[in-house]
């Protein structure tokens, strides 16, 4: 009887060990398959560049002009919605681009009008993720002032600098600057939903807190949204660094990291400002699953 009791105690102990082991395995196993994910590309404007050599500190692209696209993205994670970048300010709608300027931005449609087409109300956006603090990525952020702003910690800090770095306009994120909405400054990489499905990846260089976004779509596979680690595909081939980047060495290191991640994961790399990459995702209002 005593032996039986001891054996039972042992087997109960063994069972609890097994249960604990299974729980640990569950914690360490990627939960990617569980997340129901969907990704839409939105039109967030375009920027005509009068002299493309302004995007090269090695004097490449002399005499070239280029229209860069400005794109934003919506990610549905189960019942949660995240916006990735918010494009150019809606005040540009209806205005002709000023072609005398080195950079001439234009916008034809705002984000809420596009969200309406896919049945999403602006107040359903719980997270506004920002690749970096430049005006062509923060433009319509304040439309979503109930959302948590996720931005690289270095870029959140730069919004408070005096003088402000090139391209940084704190007024575009006034609700968060005023403490009226929640800010989540992201240091290093961040697993946005805690299940490995959506990752903000630290890619400093263009700005102090630049990030790219990796989305593990169940059917499409991994999609890597570049932020402004590069602005167009040629920059990848020739290690192109714009002279207005904050740090040249970090820019090159981040480009190396981004390209290696794309290769290792066989991810679809979408360069957000490259009009040639629009076709890498389904045409709106269709989504990638
Ligand atoms: Zn940009």
mmCIF file of N, CA, C and O in Angstrom, residues 136-215:
data_model
loop_
_atom_site.group_PDB
_atom_site.id
_atom_site.type_symbol
_atom_site.label_atom_id
_atom_site.label_comp_id
_atom_site.label_asym_id
_atom_site.label_seq_id
_atom_site.Cartn_x
_atom_site.Cartn_y
_atom_site.Cartn_z
ATOM 1 N N UNK A 136 6.282 62.909 -44.148
ATOM 2 C CA UNK A 136 5.555 62.096 -45.135
ATOM 3 C C UNK A 136 5.133 60.740 -44.557
ATOM 4 O O UNK A 136 4.578 59.902 -45.261
ATOM 5 N N UNK A 137 5.387 60.539 -43.252
ATOM 6 C CA UNK A 137 4.965 59.308 -42.562
ATOM 7 C C UNK A 137 4.031 59.615 -41.395
ATOM 8 O O UNK A 137 3.310 58.742 -40.926
ATOM 9 N N UNK A 138 4.082 60.873 -40.930
ATOM 10 C CA UNK A 138 3.239 61.299 -39.793
ATOM 11 C C UNK A 138 2.008 62.071 -40.228
ATOM 12 O O UNK A 138 1.176 62.439 -39.397
ATOM 13 N N UNK A 139 1.869 62.342 -41.549
ATOM 14 C CA UNK A 139 0.911 63.311 -42.070
ATOM 15 C C UNK A 139 -0.497 63.238 -41.512
ATOM 16 O O UNK A 139 -1.079 64.257 -41.166
ATOM 17 N N UNK A 140 -1.069 62.038 -41.444
ATOM 18 C CA UNK A 140 -2.471 61.918 -41.029
ATOM 19 C C UNK A 140 -2.611 61.220 -39.674
ATOM 20 O O UNK A 140 -3.695 60.744 -39.311
ATOM 21 N N UNK A 141 -1.542 61.184 -38.892
ATOM 22 C CA UNK A 141 -1.570 60.475 -37.606
ATOM 23 C C UNK A 141 -2.667 60.996 -36.687
ATOM 24 O O UNK A 141 -3.389 60.213 -36.054
ATOM 25 N N UNK A 142 -2.831 62.330 -36.630
ATOM 26 C CA UNK A 142 -3.762 62.931 -35.667
ATOM 27 C C UNK A 142 -5.218 62.538 -35.905
ATOM 28 O O UNK A 142 -6.047 62.672 -35.004
ATOM 29 N N UNK A 143 -5.516 62.035 -37.105
ATOM 30 C CA UNK A 143 -6.868 61.516 -37.383
ATOM 31 C C UNK A 143 -7.180 60.333 -36.467
ATOM 32 O O UNK A 143 -8.335 60.013 -36.231
ATOM 33 N N UNK A 144 -6.143 59.691 -35.952
ATOM 34 C CA UNK A 144 -6.299 58.471 -35.148
ATOM 35 C C UNK A 144 -5.826 58.719 -33.716
ATOM 36 O O UNK A 144 -5.105 57.910 -33.127
ATOM 37 N N UNK A 145 -6.226 59.852 -33.165
ATOM 38 C CA UNK A 145 -5.659 60.313 -31.889
ATOM 39 C C UNK A 145 -6.112 59.491 -30.682
ATOM 40 O O UNK A 145 -5.637 59.713 -29.578
ATOM 41 N N UNK A 146 -7.025 58.515 -30.894
ATOM 42 C CA UNK A 146 -7.388 57.612 -29.790
ATOM 43 C C UNK A 146 -6.422 56.414 -29.725
ATOM 44 O O UNK A 146 -6.409 55.665 -28.765
ATOM 45 N N UNK A 147 -5.642 56.248 -30.786
ATOM 46 C CA UNK A 147 -4.769 55.074 -30.892
ATOM 47 C C UNK A 147 -3.480 55.275 -30.099
ATOM 48 O O UNK A 147 -3.067 56.399 -29.810
ATOM 49 N N UNK A 148 -2.844 54.143 -29.752
ATOM 50 C CA UNK A 148 -1.503 54.184 -29.166
ATOM 51 C C UNK A 148 -0.498 54.409 -30.286
ATOM 52 O O UNK A 148 -0.534 53.721 -31.306
ATOM 53 N N UNK A 149 0.383 55.390 -30.091
ATOM 54 C CA UNK A 149 1.424 55.682 -31.078
ATOM 55 C C UNK A 149 2.656 54.845 -30.753
ATOM 56 O O UNK A 149 3.243 54.981 -29.675
ATOM 57 N N UNK A 150 3.027 53.947 -31.671
ATOM 58 C CA UNK A 150 4.260 53.172 -31.502
ATOM 59 C C UNK A 150 5.296 53.722 -32.474
ATOM 60 O O UNK A 150 5.083 53.725 -33.686
ATOM 61 N N UNK A 151 6.411 54.199 -31.925
ATOM 62 C CA UNK A 151 7.451 54.858 -32.732
ATOM 63 C C UNK A 151 8.794 54.562 -32.087
ATOM 64 O O UNK A 151 8.877 54.424 -30.855
ATOM 65 N N UNK A 152 9.844 54.443 -32.890
ATOM 66 C CA UNK A 152 11.176 54.215 -32.359
ATOM 67 C C UNK A 152 11.502 55.236 -31.267
ATOM 68 O O UNK A 152 11.219 56.426 -31.439
ATOM 69 N N UNK A 153 12.066 54.767 -30.160
ATOM 70 C CA UNK A 153 12.326 55.651 -29.013
ATOM 71 C C UNK A 153 13.200 56.846 -29.417
ATOM 72 O O UNK A 153 12.966 57.978 -28.979
ATOM 73 N N UNK A 154 14.192 56.610 -30.281
ATOM 74 C CA UNK A 154 15.069 57.701 -30.730
ATOM 75 C C UNK A 154 14.304 58.754 -31.521
ATOM 76 O O UNK A 154 14.597 59.950 -31.435
ATOM 77 N N UNK A 155 13.308 58.299 -32.281
ATOM 78 C CA UNK A 155 12.514 59.238 -33.080
ATOM 79 C C UNK A 155 11.520 60.010 -32.214
ATOM 80 O O UNK A 155 11.215 61.170 -32.504
ATOM 81 N N UNK A 156 11.014 59.357 -31.169
ATOM 82 C CA UNK A 156 10.127 60.070 -30.239
ATOM 83 C C UNK A 156 10.922 61.181 -29.543
ATOM 84 O O UNK A 156 10.472 62.316 -29.426
ATOM 85 N N UNK A 157 12.150 60.849 -29.160
ATOM 86 C CA UNK A 157 13.033 61.836 -28.522
ATOM 87 C C UNK A 157 13.317 63.001 -29.492
ATOM 88 O O UNK A 157 13.257 64.167 -29.100
ATOM 89 N N UNK A 158 13.588 62.668 -30.761
ATOM 90 C CA UNK A 158 13.923 63.712 -31.756
ATOM 91 C C UNK A 158 12.779 64.689 -32.004
ATOM 92 O O UNK A 158 13.019 65.831 -32.414
ATOM 93 N N UNK A 159 11.546 64.248 -31.777
ATOM 94 C CA UNK A 159 10.395 65.149 -31.944
ATOM 95 C C UNK A 159 10.428 66.290 -30.926
ATOM 96 O O UNK A 159 9.721 67.278 -31.070
ATOM 97 N N UNK A 160 11.242 66.132 -29.873
ATOM 98 C CA UNK A 160 11.343 67.145 -28.820
ATOM 99 C C UNK A 160 12.627 67.969 -28.920
ATOM 100 O O UNK A 160 12.917 68.776 -28.045
ATOM 101 N N UNK A 161 13.431 67.735 -29.985
ATOM 102 C CA UNK A 161 14.723 68.433 -30.085
ATOM 103 C C UNK A 161 14.564 69.874 -30.571
ATOM 104 O O UNK A 161 13.591 70.215 -31.231
ATOM 105 N N UNK A 162 15.540 70.696 -30.235
ATOM 106 C CA UNK A 162 15.576 72.073 -30.697
ATOM 107 C C UNK A 162 17.025 72.420 -31.067
ATOM 108 O O UNK A 162 17.882 72.404 -30.177
ATOM 109 N N UNK A 163 17.356 72.701 -32.326
ATOM 110 C CA UNK A 163 16.440 72.722 -33.469
ATOM 111 C C UNK A 163 16.007 71.323 -33.885
ATOM 112 O O UNK A 163 16.693 70.333 -33.563
ATOM 113 N N UNK A 164 14.890 71.247 -34.612
ATOM 114 C CA UNK A 164 14.375 69.955 -35.072
ATOM 115 C C UNK A 164 15.223 69.425 -36.222
ATOM 116 O O UNK A 164 15.674 70.204 -37.065
ATOM 117 N N UNK A 165 15.444 68.100 -36.263
ATOM 118 C CA UNK A 165 16.162 67.535 -37.413
ATOM 119 C C UNK A 165 15.349 67.705 -38.704
ATOM 120 O O UNK A 165 14.144 67.953 -38.650
ATOM 121 N N UNK A 166 16.006 67.525 -39.848
ATOM 122 C CA UNK A 166 15.379 67.634 -41.173
ATOM 123 C C UNK A 166 14.106 66.776 -41.261
ATOM 124 O O UNK A 166 14.112 65.609 -40.875
ATOM 125 N N UNK A 167 13.036 67.369 -41.750
ATOM 126 C CA UNK A 167 11.816 66.603 -42.058
ATOM 127 C C UNK A 167 10.928 66.276 -40.874
ATOM 128 O O UNK A 167 9.931 65.570 -41.033
ATOM 129 N N UNK A 168 11.281 66.757 -39.666
ATOM 130 C CA UNK A 168 10.533 66.394 -38.459
ATOM 131 C C UNK A 168 9.556 67.514 -38.092
ATOM 132 O O UNK A 168 9.975 68.653 -37.887
ATOM 133 N N UNK A 169 8.247 67.194 -38.034
ATOM 134 C CA UNK A 169 7.210 68.187 -37.717
ATOM 135 C C UNK A 169 6.340 67.682 -36.564
ATOM 136 O O UNK A 169 5.360 66.966 -36.790
ATOM 137 N N UNK A 170 6.678 68.088 -35.326
ATOM 138 C CA UNK A 170 5.945 67.577 -34.154
ATOM 139 C C UNK A 170 4.455 67.900 -34.178
ATOM 140 O O UNK A 170 3.653 67.145 -33.605
ATOM 141 N N UNK A 171 4.047 68.980 -34.863
ATOM 142 C CA UNK A 171 2.625 69.360 -34.889
ATOM 143 C C UNK A 171 1.757 68.232 -35.457
ATOM 144 O O UNK A 171 0.573 68.143 -35.128
ATOM 145 N N UNK A 172 2.352 67.390 -36.298
ATOM 146 C CA UNK A 172 1.581 66.305 -36.912
ATOM 147 C C UNK A 172 1.199 65.216 -35.904
ATOM 148 O O UNK A 172 0.336 64.390 -36.174
ATOM 149 N N UNK A 173 1.871 65.207 -34.753
ATOM 150 C CA UNK A 173 1.528 64.226 -33.702
ATOM 151 C C UNK A 173 1.184 64.960 -32.394
ATOM 152 O O UNK A 173 1.466 64.470 -31.298
ATOM 153 N N UNK A 174 0.534 66.136 -32.543
ATOM 154 C CA UNK A 174 0.239 66.990 -31.390
ATOM 155 C C UNK A 174 -0.506 66.280 -30.251
ATOM 156 O O UNK A 174 -0.150 66.466 -29.081
ATOM 157 N N UNK A 175 -1.528 65.437 -30.544
ATOM 158 C CA UNK A 175 -2.236 64.795 -29.429
ATOM 159 C C UNK A 175 -1.297 63.984 -28.518
ATOM 160 O O UNK A 175 -1.485 63.958 -27.303
ATOM 161 N N UNK A 176 -0.302 63.366 -29.103
ATOM 162 C CA UNK A 176 0.642 62.561 -28.307
ATOM 163 C C UNK A 176 1.698 63.465 -27.663
ATOM 164 O O UNK A 176 2.113 63.206 -26.545
ATOM 165 N N UNK A 177 2.091 64.534 -28.365
ATOM 166 C CA UNK A 177 3.038 65.494 -27.788
ATOM 167 C C UNK A 177 2.433 66.132 -26.540
ATOM 168 O O UNK A 177 3.126 66.411 -25.563
ATOM 169 N N UNK A 178 1.105 66.375 -26.589
ATOM 170 C CA UNK A 178 0.407 67.030 -25.473
ATOM 171 C C UNK A 178 0.027 66.059 -24.363
ATOM 172 O O UNK A 178 -0.617 66.460 -23.382
ATOM 173 N N UNK A 179 0.343 64.770 -24.540
ATOM 174 C CA UNK A 179 -0.001 63.782 -23.519
ATOM 175 C C UNK A 179 -1.474 63.407 -23.499
ATOM 176 O O UNK A 179 -1.960 62.810 -22.543
ATOM 177 N N UNK A 180 -2.208 63.746 -24.580
ATOM 178 C CA UNK A 180 -3.643 63.425 -24.622
ATOM 179 C C UNK A 180 -3.900 62.005 -25.130
ATOM 180 O O UNK A 180 -5.025 61.524 -25.100
ATOM 181 N N UNK A 181 -2.879 61.381 -25.672
ATOM 182 C CA UNK A 181 -3.019 60.006 -26.162
ATOM 183 C C UNK A 181 -1.746 59.243 -25.804
ATOM 184 O O UNK A 181 -0.705 59.841 -25.540
ATOM 185 N N UNK A 182 -1.857 57.895 -25.809
ATOM 186 C CA UNK A 182 -0.758 57.064 -25.303
ATOM 187 C C UNK A 182 0.364 56.890 -26.341
ATOM 188 O O UNK A 182 0.102 56.554 -27.487
ATOM 189 N N UNK A 183 1.585 57.109 -25.874
ATOM 190 C CA UNK A 183 2.767 56.864 -26.711
ATOM 191 C C UNK A 183 3.491 55.636 -26.174
ATOM 192 O O UNK A 183 3.615 55.468 -24.959
ATOM 193 N N UNK A 184 3.957 54.790 -27.079
ATOM 194 C CA UNK A 184 4.759 53.634 -26.692
ATOM 195 C C UNK A 184 6.079 53.714 -27.455
ATOM 196 O O UNK A 184 6.190 53.211 -28.572
ATOM 197 N N UNK A 185 7.087 54.403 -26.866
ATOM 198 C CA UNK A 185 8.374 54.512 -27.572
ATOM 199 C C UNK A 185 9.051 53.137 -27.617
ATOM 200 O O UNK A 185 9.189 52.478 -26.586
ATOM 201 N N UNK A 186 9.434 52.712 -28.819
ATOM 202 C CA UNK A 186 9.945 51.357 -29.019
ATOM 203 C C UNK A 186 11.478 51.388 -29.072
ATOM 204 O O UNK A 186 12.058 51.997 -29.966
ATOM 205 N N UNK A 187 12.114 50.750 -28.070
ATOM 206 C CA UNK A 187 13.574 50.646 -28.057
ATOM 207 C C UNK A 187 13.948 49.264 -28.583
ATOM 208 O O UNK A 187 13.424 48.264 -28.104
ATOM 209 N N UNK A 188 14.812 49.192 -29.581
ATOM 210 C CA UNK A 188 15.174 47.899 -30.170
ATOM 211 C C UNK A 188 14.020 47.323 -30.964
ATOM 212 O O UNK A 188 13.175 48.058 -31.473
ATOM 213 N N UNK A 189 13.964 45.981 -31.056
ATOM 214 C CA UNK A 189 12.878 45.323 -31.797
ATOM 215 C C UNK A 189 11.674 45.158 -30.877
ATOM 216 O O UNK A 189 11.818 45.095 -29.659
ATOM 217 N N UNK A 190 10.488 45.030 -31.459
ATOM 218 C CA UNK A 190 9.276 44.842 -30.647
ATOM 219 C C UNK A 190 8.316 43.878 -31.334
ATOM 220 O O UNK A 190 8.007 44.041 -32.514
ATOM 221 N N UNK A 191 7.877 42.877 -30.580
ATOM 222 C CA UNK A 191 6.835 41.949 -31.012
ATOM 223 C C UNK A 191 5.498 42.617 -30.680
ATOM 224 O O UNK A 191 5.071 42.627 -29.531
ATOM 225 N N UNK A 192 4.847 43.202 -31.685
ATOM 226 C CA UNK A 192 3.719 44.124 -31.446
ATOM 227 C C UNK A 192 2.552 43.443 -30.722
ATOM 228 O O UNK A 192 1.993 43.989 -29.778
ATOM 229 N N UNK A 193 2.164 42.233 -31.163
ATOM 230 C CA UNK A 193 0.993 41.577 -30.567
ATOM 231 C C UNK A 193 1.382 40.421 -29.635
ATOM 232 O O UNK A 193 0.512 39.700 -29.135
ATOM 233 N N UNK A 194 2.689 40.236 -29.402
ATOM 234 C CA UNK A 194 3.144 39.220 -28.452
ATOM 235 C C UNK A 194 3.098 37.792 -28.968
ATOM 236 O O UNK A 194 3.291 36.855 -28.195
ATOM 237 N N UNK A 195 2.823 37.599 -30.256
ATOM 238 C CA UNK A 195 2.780 36.227 -30.784
ATOM 239 C C UNK A 195 3.736 36.023 -31.966
ATOM 240 O O UNK A 195 3.647 35.027 -32.675
ATOM 241 N N UNK A 196 4.638 36.981 -32.176
ATOM 242 C CA UNK A 196 5.633 36.867 -33.249
ATOM 243 C C UNK A 196 5.100 37.195 -34.629
ATOM 244 O O UNK A 196 5.841 37.152 -35.603
ATOM 245 N N UNK A 197 3.819 37.534 -34.749
ATOM 246 C CA UNK A 197 3.235 37.713 -36.085
ATOM 247 C C UNK A 197 3.586 39.063 -36.722
ATOM 248 O O UNK A 197 3.684 39.170 -37.936
ATOM 249 N N UNK A 198 3.759 40.087 -35.889
ATOM 250 C CA UNK A 198 4.069 41.430 -36.399
ATOM 251 C C UNK A 198 5.211 42.006 -35.567
ATOM 252 O O UNK A 198 5.080 42.134 -34.351
ATOM 253 N N UNK A 199 6.331 42.298 -36.221
ATOM 254 C CA UNK A 199 7.516 42.772 -35.494
ATOM 255 C C UNK A 199 7.965 44.128 -36.026
ATOM 256 O O UNK A 199 8.162 44.286 -37.221
ATOM 257 N N UNK A 200 8.147 45.081 -35.111
ATOM 258 C CA UNK A 200 8.848 46.316 -35.468
ATOM 259 C C UNK A 200 10.332 46.039 -35.284
ATOM 260 O O UNK A 200 10.740 45.561 -34.216
ATOM 261 N N UNK A 201 11.131 46.299 -36.324
ATOM 262 C CA UNK A 201 12.561 45.961 -36.290
ATOM 263 C C UNK A 201 13.398 47.238 -36.339
ATOM 264 O O UNK A 201 13.223 48.073 -37.238
ATOM 265 N N UNK A 202 14.298 47.365 -35.390
ATOM 266 C CA UNK A 202 15.139 48.560 -35.279
ATOM 267 C C UNK A 202 16.103 48.648 -36.470
ATOM 268 O O UNK A 202 16.886 47.723 -36.712
ATOM 269 N N UNK A 203 16.023 49.749 -37.222
ATOM 270 C CA UNK A 203 16.864 49.956 -38.415
ATOM 271 C C UNK A 203 17.365 51.395 -38.440
ATOM 272 O O UNK A 203 17.040 52.156 -39.358
ATOM 273 N N UNK A 204 18.130 51.840 -37.449
ATOM 274 C CA UNK A 204 18.522 53.249 -37.379
ATOM 275 C C UNK A 204 19.443 53.657 -38.530
ATOM 276 O O UNK A 204 20.035 52.801 -39.186
ATOM 277 N N UNK A 205 19.545 54.958 -38.748
ATOM 278 C CA UNK A 205 20.448 55.476 -39.784
ATOM 279 C C UNK A 205 19.788 56.593 -40.566
ATOM 280 O O UNK A 205 20.313 57.701 -40.655
ATOM 281 N N UNK A 206 18.604 56.288 -41.151
ATOM 282 C CA UNK A 206 17.848 57.341 -41.846
ATOM 283 C C UNK A 206 17.437 58.381 -40.800
ATOM 284 O O UNK A 206 17.615 59.577 -40.976
ATOM 285 N N UNK A 207 16.881 57.877 -39.701
ATOM 286 C CA UNK A 207 16.663 58.674 -38.494
ATOM 287 C C UNK A 207 17.218 57.861 -37.324
ATOM 288 O O UNK A 207 17.587 56.704 -37.497
ATOM 289 N N UNK A 208 17.202 58.467 -36.130
ATOM 290 C CA UNK A 208 17.740 57.767 -34.950
ATOM 291 C C UNK A 208 16.943 56.519 -34.601
ATOM 292 O O UNK A 208 17.482 55.525 -34.140
ATOM 293 N N UNK A 209 15.617 56.606 -34.783
ATOM 294 C CA UNK A 209 14.759 55.502 -34.338
ATOM 295 C C UNK A 209 14.007 54.820 -35.467
ATOM 296 O O UNK A 209 12.943 54.243 -35.239
ATOM 297 N N UNK A 210 14.558 54.866 -36.687
ATOM 298 C CA UNK A 210 13.899 54.231 -37.848
ATOM 299 C C UNK A 210 13.596 52.754 -37.556
ATOM 300 O O UNK A 210 14.399 52.041 -36.952
ATOM 301 N N UNK A 211 12.422 52.297 -38.018
ATOM 302 C CA UNK A 211 12.074 50.877 -37.900
ATOM 303 C C UNK A 211 11.471 50.386 -39.218
ATOM 304 O O UNK A 211 10.920 51.172 -39.995
ATOM 305 N N UNK A 212 11.587 49.082 -39.442
ATOM 306 C CA UNK A 212 10.876 48.410 -40.534
ATOM 307 C C UNK A 212 9.842 47.496 -39.880
ATOM 308 O O UNK A 212 9.905 47.247 -38.669
ATOM 309 N N UNK A 213 8.880 47.003 -40.655
ATOM 310 C CA UNK A 213 7.834 46.150 -40.086
ATOM 311 C C UNK A 213 7.797 44.806 -40.809
ATOM 312 O O UNK A 213 7.681 44.753 -42.032
ATOM 313 N N UNK A 214 7.910 43.736 -40.014
ATOM 314 C CA UNK A 214 7.843 42.379 -40.557
ATOM 315 C C UNK A 214 6.493 41.776 -40.184
ATOM 316 O O UNK A 214 6.127 41.716 -39.012
ATOM 317 N N UNK A 215 5.737 41.352 -41.202
ATOM 318 C CA UNK A 215 4.393 40.793 -40.992
ATOM 319 C C UNK A 215 4.386 39.362 -41.520
ATOM 320 O O UNK A 215 4.619 39.138 -42.712
#
